[in-house]
Short mmCIF file of C-alpha atoms in Angstrom, two decimals:
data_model
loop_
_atom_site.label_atom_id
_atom_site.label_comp_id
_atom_site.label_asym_id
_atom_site.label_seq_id
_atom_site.Cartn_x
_atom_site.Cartn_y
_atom_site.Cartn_z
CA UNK Y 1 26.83 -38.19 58.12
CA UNK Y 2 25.45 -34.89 59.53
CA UNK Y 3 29.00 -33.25 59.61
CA UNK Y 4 28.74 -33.54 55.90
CA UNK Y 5 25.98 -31.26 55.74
CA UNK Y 6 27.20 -27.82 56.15
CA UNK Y 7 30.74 -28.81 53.54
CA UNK Y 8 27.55 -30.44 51.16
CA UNK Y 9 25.82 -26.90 50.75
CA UNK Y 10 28.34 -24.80 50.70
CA UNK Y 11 29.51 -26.65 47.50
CA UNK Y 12 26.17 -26.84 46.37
CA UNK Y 13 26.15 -23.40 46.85
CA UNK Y 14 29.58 -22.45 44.92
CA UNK Y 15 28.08 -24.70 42.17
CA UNK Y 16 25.27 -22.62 42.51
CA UNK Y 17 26.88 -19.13 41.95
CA UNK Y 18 29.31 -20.02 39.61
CA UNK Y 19 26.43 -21.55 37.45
CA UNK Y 20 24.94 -18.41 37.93
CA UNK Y 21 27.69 -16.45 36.81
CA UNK Y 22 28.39 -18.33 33.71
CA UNK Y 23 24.67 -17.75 32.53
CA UNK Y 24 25.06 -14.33 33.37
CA UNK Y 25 27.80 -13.80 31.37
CA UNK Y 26 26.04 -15.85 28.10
CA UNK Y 27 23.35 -13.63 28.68
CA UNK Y 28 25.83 -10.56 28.29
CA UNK Y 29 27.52 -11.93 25.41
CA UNK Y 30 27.22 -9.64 22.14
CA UNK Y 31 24.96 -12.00 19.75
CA UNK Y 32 25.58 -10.52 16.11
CA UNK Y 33 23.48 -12.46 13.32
CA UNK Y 34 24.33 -12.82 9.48
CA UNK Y 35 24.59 -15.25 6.81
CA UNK Y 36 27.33 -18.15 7.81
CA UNK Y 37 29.05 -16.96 4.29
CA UNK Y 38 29.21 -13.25 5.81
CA UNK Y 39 30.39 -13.96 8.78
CA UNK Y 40 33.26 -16.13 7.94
CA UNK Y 41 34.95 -13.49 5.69
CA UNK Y 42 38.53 -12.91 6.60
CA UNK Y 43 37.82 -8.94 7.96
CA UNK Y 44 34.75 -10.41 10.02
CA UNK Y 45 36.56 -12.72 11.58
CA UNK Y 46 39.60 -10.34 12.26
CA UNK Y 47 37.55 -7.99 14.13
CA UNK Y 48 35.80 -10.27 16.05
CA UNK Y 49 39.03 -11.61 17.54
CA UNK Y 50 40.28 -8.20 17.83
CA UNK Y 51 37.06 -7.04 20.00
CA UNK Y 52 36.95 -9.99 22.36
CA UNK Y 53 41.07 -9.61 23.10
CA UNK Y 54 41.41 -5.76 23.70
CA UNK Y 55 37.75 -5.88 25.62
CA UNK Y 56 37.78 -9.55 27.32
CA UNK Y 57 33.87 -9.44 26.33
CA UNK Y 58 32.49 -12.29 24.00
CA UNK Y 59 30.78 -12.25 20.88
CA UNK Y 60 28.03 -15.47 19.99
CA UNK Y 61 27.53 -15.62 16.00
CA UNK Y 62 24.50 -16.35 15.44
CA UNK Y 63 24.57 -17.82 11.52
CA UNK Y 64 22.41 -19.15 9.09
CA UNK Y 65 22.84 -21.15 5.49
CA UNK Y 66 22.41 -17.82 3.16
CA UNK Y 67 19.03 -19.42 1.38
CA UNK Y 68 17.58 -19.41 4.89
CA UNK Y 69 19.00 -16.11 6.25
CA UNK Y 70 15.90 -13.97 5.33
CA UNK Y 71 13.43 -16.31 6.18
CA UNK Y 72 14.98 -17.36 9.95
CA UNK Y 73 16.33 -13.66 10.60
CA UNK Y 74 12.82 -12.05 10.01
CA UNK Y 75 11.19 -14.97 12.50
CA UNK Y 76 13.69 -14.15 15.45
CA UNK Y 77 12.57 -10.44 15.18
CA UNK Y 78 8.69 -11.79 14.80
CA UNK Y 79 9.87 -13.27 18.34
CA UNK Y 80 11.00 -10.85 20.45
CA UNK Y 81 14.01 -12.99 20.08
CA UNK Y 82 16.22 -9.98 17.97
CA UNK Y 83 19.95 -10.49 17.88
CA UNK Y 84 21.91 -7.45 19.15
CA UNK Y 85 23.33 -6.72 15.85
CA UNK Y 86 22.46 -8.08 12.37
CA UNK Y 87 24.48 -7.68 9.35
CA UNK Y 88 22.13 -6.97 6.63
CA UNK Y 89 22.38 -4.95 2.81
CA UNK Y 90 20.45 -1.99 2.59
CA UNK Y 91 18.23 -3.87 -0.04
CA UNK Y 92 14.65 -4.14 -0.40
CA UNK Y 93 14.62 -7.78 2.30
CA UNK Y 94 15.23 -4.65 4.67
CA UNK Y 95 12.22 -2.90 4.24
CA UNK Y 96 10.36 -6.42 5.71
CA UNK Y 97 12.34 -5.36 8.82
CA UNK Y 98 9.93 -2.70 10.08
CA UNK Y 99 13.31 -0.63 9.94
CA UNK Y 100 12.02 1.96 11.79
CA UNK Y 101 10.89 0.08 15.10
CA UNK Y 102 14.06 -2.24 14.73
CA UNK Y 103 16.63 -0.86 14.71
CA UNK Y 104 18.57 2.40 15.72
CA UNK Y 105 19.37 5.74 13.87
CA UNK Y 106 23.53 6.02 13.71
CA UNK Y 107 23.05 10.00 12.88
CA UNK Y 108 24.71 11.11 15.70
CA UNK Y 109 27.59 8.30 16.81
CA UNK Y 110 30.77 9.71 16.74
CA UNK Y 111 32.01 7.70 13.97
CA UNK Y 112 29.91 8.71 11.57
CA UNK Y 113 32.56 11.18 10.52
CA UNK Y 114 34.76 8.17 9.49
CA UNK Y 115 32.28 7.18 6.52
CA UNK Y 116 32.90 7.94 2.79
CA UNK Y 117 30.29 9.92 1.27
CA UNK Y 118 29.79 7.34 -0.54
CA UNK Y 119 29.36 4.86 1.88
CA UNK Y 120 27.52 6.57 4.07
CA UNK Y 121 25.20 7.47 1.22
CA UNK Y 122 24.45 3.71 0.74
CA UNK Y 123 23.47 3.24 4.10
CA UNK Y 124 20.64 5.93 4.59
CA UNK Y 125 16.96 5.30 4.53
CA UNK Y 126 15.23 7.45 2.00
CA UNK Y 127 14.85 10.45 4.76
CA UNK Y 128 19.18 10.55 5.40
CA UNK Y 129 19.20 8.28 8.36
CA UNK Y 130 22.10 6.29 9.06
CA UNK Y 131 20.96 3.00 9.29
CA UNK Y 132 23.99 1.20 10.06
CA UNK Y 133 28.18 0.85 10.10
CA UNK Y 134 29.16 -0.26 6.13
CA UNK Y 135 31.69 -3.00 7.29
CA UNK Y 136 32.27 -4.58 4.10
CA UNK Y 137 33.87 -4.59 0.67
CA UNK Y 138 33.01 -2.82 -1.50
CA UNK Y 139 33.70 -4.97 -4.25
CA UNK Y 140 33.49 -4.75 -8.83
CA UNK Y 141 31.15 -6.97 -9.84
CA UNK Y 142 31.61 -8.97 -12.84
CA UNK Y 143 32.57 -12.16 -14.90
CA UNK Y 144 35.91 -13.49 -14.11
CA UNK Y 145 37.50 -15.58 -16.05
CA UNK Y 146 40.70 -17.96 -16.41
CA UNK Y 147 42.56 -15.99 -18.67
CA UNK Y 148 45.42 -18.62 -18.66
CA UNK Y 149 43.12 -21.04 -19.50
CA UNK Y 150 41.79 -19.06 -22.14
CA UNK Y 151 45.36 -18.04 -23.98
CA UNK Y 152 45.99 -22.09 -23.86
CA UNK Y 153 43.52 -22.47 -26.17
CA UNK Y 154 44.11 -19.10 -28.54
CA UNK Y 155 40.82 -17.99 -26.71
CA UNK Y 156 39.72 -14.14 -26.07
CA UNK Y 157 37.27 -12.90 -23.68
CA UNK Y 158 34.16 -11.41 -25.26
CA UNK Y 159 32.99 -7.85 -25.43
CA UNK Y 160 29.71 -8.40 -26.86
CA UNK Y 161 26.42 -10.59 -25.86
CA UNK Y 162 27.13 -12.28 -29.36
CA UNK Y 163 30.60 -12.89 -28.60
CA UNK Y 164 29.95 -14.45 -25.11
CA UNK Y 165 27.29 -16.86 -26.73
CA UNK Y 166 30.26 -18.05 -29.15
CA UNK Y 167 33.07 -18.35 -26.26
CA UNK Y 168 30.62 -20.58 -24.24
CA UNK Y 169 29.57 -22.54 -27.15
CA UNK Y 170 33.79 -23.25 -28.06
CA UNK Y 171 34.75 -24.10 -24.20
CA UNK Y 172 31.98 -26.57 -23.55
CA UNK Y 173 32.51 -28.44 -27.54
CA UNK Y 174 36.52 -28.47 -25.84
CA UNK Y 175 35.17 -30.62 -22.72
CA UNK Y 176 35.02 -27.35 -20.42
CA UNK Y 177 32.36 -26.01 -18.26
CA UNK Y 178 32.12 -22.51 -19.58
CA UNK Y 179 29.91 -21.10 -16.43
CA UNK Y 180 30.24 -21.76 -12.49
CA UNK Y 181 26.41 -21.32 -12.18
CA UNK Y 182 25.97 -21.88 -8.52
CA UNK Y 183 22.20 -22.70 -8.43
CA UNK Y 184 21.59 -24.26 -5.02
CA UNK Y 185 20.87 -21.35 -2.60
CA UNK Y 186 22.86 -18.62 -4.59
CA UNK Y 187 20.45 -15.61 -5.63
CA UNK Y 188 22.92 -12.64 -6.55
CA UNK Y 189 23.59 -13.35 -10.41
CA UNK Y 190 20.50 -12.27 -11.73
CA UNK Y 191 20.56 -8.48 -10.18
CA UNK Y 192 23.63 -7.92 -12.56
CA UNK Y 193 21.28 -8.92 -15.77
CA UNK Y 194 18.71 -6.89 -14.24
CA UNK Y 195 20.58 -3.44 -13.14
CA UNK Y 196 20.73 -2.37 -16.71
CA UNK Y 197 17.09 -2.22 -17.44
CA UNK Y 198 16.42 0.06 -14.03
CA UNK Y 199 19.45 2.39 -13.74
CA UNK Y 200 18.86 5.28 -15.90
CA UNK Y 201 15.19 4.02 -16.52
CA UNK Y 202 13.77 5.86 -14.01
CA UNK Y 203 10.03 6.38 -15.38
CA UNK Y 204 10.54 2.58 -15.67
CA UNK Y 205 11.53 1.46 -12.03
CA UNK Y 206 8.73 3.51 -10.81
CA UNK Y 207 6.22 2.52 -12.72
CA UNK Y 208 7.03 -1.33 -11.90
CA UNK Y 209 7.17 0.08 -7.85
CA UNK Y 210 3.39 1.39 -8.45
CA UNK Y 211 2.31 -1.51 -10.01
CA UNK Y 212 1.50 -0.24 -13.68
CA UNK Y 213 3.69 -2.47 -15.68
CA UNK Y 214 5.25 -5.83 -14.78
CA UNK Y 215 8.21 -8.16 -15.15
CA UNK Y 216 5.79 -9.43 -17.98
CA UNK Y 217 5.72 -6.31 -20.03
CA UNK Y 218 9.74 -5.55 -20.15
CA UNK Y 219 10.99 -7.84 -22.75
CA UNK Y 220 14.50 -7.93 -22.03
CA UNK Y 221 13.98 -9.84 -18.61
CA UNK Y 222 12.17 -12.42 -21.07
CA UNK Y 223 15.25 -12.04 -23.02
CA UNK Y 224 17.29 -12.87 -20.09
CA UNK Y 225 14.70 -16.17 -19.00
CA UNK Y 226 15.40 -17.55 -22.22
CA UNK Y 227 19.08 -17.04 -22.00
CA UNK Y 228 19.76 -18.77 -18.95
CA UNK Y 229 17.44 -21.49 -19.85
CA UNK Y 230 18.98 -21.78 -23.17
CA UNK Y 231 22.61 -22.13 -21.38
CA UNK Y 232 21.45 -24.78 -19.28
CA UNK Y 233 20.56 -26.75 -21.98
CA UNK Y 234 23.74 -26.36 -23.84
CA UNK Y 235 25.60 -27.33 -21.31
CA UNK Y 236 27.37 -23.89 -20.33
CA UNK Y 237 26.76 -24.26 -16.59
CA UNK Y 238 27.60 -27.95 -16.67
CA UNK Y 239 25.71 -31.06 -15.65
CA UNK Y 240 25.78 -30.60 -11.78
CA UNK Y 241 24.88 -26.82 -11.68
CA UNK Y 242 21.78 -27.54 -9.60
CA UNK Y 243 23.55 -29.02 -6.65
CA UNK Y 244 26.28 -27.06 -7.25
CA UNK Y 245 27.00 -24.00 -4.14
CA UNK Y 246 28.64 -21.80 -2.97
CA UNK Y 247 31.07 -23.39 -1.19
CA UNK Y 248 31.41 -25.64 -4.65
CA UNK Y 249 32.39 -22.32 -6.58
CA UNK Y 250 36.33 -21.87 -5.37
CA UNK Y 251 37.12 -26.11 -6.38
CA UNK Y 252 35.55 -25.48 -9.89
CA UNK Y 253 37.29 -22.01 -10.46
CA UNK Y 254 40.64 -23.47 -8.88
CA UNK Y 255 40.50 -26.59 -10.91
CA UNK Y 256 39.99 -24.85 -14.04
CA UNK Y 257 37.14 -27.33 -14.33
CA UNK Y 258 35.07 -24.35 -14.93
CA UNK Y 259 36.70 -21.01 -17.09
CA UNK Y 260 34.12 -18.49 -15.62
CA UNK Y 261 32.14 -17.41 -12.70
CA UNK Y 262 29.73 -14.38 -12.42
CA UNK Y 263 31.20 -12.81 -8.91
CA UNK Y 264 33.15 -9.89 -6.97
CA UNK Y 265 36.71 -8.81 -7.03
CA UNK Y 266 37.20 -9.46 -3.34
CA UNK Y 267 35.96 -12.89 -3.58
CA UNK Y 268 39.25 -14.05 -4.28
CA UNK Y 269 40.65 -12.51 -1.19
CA UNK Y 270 38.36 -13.86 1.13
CA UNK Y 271 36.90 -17.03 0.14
CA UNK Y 272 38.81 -18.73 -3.50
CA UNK Y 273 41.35 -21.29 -2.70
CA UNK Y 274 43.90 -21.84 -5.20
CA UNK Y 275 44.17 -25.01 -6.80
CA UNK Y 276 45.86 -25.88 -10.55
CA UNK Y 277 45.41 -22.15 -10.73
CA UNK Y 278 45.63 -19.23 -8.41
CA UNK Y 279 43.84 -15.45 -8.57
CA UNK Y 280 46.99 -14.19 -10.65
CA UNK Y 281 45.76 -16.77 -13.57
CA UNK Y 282 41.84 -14.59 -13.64
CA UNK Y 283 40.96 -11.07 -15.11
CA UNK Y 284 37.80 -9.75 -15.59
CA UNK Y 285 35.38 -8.72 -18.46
CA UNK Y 286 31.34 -7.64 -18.08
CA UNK Y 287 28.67 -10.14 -17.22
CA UNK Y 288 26.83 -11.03 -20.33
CA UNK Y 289 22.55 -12.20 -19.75
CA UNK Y 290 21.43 -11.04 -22.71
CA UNK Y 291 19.88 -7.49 -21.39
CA UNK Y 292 22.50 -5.34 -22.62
CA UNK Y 293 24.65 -6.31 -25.48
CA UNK Y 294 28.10 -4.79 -24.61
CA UNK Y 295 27.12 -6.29 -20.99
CA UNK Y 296 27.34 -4.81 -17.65
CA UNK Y 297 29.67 -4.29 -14.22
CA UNK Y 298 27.51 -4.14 -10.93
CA UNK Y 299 29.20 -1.52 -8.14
CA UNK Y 300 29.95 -2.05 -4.87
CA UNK Y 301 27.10 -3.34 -2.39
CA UNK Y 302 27.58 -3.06 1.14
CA UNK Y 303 26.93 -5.03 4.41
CA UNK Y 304 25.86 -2.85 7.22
CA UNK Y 305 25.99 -3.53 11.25
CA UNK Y 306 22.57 -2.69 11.88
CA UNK Y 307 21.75 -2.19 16.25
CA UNK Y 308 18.15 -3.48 17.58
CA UNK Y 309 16.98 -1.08 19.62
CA UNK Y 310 15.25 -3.38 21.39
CA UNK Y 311 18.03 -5.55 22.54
CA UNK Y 312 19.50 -5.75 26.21
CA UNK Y 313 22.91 -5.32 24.93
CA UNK Y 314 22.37 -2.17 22.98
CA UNK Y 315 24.81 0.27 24.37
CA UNK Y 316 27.11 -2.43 24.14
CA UNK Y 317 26.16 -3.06 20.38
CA UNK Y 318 26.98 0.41 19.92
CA UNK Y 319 30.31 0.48 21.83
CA UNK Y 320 31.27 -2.49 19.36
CA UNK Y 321 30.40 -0.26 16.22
CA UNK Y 322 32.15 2.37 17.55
CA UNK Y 323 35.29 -0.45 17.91
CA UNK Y 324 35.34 -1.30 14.36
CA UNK Y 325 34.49 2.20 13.35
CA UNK Y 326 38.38 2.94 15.14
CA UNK Y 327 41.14 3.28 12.03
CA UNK Y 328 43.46 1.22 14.05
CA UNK Y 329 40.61 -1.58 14.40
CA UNK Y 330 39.14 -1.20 10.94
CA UNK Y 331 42.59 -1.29 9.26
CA UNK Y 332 43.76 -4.35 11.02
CA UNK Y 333 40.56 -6.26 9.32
CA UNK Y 334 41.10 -5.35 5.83
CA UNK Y 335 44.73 -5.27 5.71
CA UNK Y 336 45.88 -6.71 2.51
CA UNK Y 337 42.16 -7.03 0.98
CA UNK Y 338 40.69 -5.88 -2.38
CA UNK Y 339 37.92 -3.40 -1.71
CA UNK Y 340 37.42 0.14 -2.27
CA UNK Y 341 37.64 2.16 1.05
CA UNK Y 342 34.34 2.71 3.13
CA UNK Y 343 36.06 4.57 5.53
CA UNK Y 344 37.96 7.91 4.96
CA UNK Y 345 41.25 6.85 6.63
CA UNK Y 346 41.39 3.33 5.37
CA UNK Y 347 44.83 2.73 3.81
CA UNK Y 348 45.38 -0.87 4.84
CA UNK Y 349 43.55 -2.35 1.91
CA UNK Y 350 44.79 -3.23 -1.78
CA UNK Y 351 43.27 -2.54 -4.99
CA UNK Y 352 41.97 -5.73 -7.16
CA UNK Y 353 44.76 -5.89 -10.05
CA UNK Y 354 41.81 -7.56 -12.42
CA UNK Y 355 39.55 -4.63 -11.62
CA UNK Y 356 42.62 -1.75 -12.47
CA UNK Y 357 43.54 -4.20 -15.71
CA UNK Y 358 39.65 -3.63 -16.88
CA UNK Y 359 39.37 -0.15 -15.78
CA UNK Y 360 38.17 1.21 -18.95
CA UNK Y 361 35.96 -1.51 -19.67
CA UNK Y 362 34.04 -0.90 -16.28
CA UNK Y 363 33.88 2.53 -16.80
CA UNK Y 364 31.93 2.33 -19.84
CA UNK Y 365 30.21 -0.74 -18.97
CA UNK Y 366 29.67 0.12 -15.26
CA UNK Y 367 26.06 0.32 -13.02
CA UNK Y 368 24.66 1.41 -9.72
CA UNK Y 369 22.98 -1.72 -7.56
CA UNK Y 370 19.79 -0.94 -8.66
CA UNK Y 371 17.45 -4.18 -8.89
CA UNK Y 372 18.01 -5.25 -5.18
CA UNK Y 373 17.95 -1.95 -3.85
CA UNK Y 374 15.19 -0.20 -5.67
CA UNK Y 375 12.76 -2.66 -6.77
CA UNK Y 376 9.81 -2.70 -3.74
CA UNK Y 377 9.34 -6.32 -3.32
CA UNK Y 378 12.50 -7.77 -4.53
CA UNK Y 379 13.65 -10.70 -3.00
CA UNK Y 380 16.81 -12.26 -4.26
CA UNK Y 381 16.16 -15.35 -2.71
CA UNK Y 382 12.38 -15.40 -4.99
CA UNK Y 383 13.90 -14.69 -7.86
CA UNK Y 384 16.66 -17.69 -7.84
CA UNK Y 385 13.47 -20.11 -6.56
CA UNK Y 386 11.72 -18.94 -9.63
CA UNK Y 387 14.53 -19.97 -12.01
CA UNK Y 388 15.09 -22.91 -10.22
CA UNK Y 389 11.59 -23.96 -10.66
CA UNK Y 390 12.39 -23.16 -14.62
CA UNK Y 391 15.16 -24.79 -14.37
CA UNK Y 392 13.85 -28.16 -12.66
CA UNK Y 393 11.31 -28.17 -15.50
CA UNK Y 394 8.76 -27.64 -13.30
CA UNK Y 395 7.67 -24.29 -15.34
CA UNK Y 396 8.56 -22.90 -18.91
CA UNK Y 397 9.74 -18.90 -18.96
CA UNK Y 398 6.46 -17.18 -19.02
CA UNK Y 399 5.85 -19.13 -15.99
CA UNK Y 400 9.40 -18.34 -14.21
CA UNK Y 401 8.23 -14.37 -14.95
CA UNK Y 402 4.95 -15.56 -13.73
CA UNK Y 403 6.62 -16.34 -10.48
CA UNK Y 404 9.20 -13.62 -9.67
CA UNK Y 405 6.02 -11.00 -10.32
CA UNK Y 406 3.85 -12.78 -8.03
CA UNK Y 407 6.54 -13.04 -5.51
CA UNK Y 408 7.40 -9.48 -5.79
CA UNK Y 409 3.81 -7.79 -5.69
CA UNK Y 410 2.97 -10.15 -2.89
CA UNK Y 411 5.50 -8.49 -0.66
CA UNK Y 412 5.32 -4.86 -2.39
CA UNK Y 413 1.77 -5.26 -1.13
CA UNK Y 414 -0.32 -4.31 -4.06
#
């Protein structure tokens, strides 16, 4: 048995070293966290893939259901435990961050000359600093609607607040759902009702960011409560709303099921399956909450590769920005997808033939990002728990407002 020994340990020892090498190389793995909705997007994916074949390093995604991003992103921080590179909007759930002890300043990569103005503009801090890479769509906003459905039935889209209340009304006496209202853990559809009543109000916005007036004392975002409320009750979102999701959105839409959904141009590029109907049966006209009457387009919002400073891998989270910063890299994600260039030599992508159809409607109609970005406190996430609560009966409107200004001065800090 003793001649066994030395052939024993030297496999013990092989085991030994290659165990060590595998955990060596986890622990060198690029670990990029986002929502599981952000990172499955067709250009995420594509770069990815890209990275890990032309530099035979790996990338671990780190995801999490989108109602539990903020939440479960903010603890890993909390913990030392920091991804090396987060995909986050430059939106007020940044600012709970500590931005500035997080993450690093981008002034000076040499990519930075690759940006739009525009781009680059939406990813600075209030002092110019480049917070992180915009690798995103950039996307129109809006309500998009099954316009084949629509000429079946000798049906027009709207133009006004009064007309949208009459459309809805029509499609769900005809047996239709008129609204995809994804309630369960969806939170973007209530910035586009609330954009209007902040950009170009600028006296307003800062006076709710110092605390002098509340949600309470603008009485359009009462006007929008009510709306919503008042839909649900009619039936305009349907009887499963509630449960319904986000990845419940592209069956109703495809099915024709539902006529409408409040979403993005790109959207249909990257996550609508066709069904009974395909993207070339949709077109778009302005989302109508009952805050502005000839409704509203929301612009372009756009999700940045942010670097932790504090991360092991940091110089290799910045090589990997520089990757997808690269024309031939960045070109090869978005080929054939609807989204207005972030970078200046982008030429791979298309141009949404539902946004150029309703180009002069969006330019009238059109407005900056405004309530996610500028609102101190604002929390997307809050605001949809607040309607839900509304929603589930559990409060009546005053109440709803009740919540979504508690929510927001709680983490303005007032």
């Amino acid at each position: 048995m003793k001649k066994f020994k030395p052939f024993i340990l030297l496999v013990a020892l092989a085991l030994l070293l290659s165990g060590c090498g595998f955990l060596s190389a986890g622990r060198n793995d690029l670990t990029i966290m986002g929502k599981e909705s952000d990172l499955n997007k067709t250009y995420m994916t594509r770069i990815f893939e890209r990275y890990e074949k032309a530099t035979g390093k790996k990338i671990k995604l780190i995801s999490f259901e989108d109602s539990e991003f903020e939440t479960q992103a903010l603890n890993s921080f909390k913990e030392g435990k920091g991804p090396d590179v987060i995909l986050h909007f430059n939106n007020a759930d940044l600012n709970m961050f500590n931005v500035s002890e997080n993450f690093c300043r981008l002034n000076d990569e040499e990519w930075v000359g690759e940006l739009t103005d525009s781009s680059r503009a939406y990813c600075e801090d209030d002092d110019g600093n480049l917070l992180g890479l915009p690798f995103w769509e950039s996307s129109v906003s809006g309500c998009y609607y099954n316009k084949t459905l629509l000429d079946s039935l000798g049906l027009k889209p709207a133009a006004t607040q009064d007309e949208f209340n009459v459309l809805c009304q029509v499609l769900a006496d005809t047996g239709y759902t008129p609204i995809c209202w994804p309630a369960n853990g969806c939170s973007w559809m209530f910035q586009f009702a609330l954009d209007p009543l902040f950009d170009g109000y600028p006296e307003r916005l800062e006076k709710l960011n110092t605390n002098e007036i509340t949600y309470a004392d603008i009485p359009e975002i009462k006007d929008m409560v009510n709306w919503i409320k008042s839909a649900a009750d009619k039936g305009w979102f349907g009887s499963n709303y509630l449960e319904t999701g986000w990845n419940e959105i592209s069956p109703a839409i495809s099915s024709g099921s539902a006529v409408m959904t409040f979403i993005w141009d790109t959207w249909f590029d990257t996550d609508f399956v066709a069904g009974k109907y395909s993207a070339d049966d949709f077109a778009l006209m302005p989302v109508f909450m009952n805050t502005v009457k000839s409704g509203t387009y929301e612009g372009g919002n756009l999700n940045m590769m942010l670097v932790n400073k504090n991360a092991e891998n940091r110089e290799t989270a910045l090589d990997f920005l520089a990757f997808c910063a690269q024309p031939d890299n960045y070109n090869a994600a978005f080929e054939g997808i609807s989204t207005v260039s972030c970078f200046k030599n982008q030429t791979s992508n298309i141009q949404s033939k539902m946004v150029t159809d309703a180009a002069e409607s969006i330019s009238e109609n059109e407005r900056v990002s405004t309530a996610s970005t500028r609102i101190i406190g604002y929390s997307a996430d809050d605001v949809a728990n607040a309607f839900v609560t509304m929603l589930r009966e559990e409060t009546d409107a005053d109440g709803c407002i009740k919540l979504m200004d508690s929510r927001r001065i709680s983490k303005a800090g007032f």
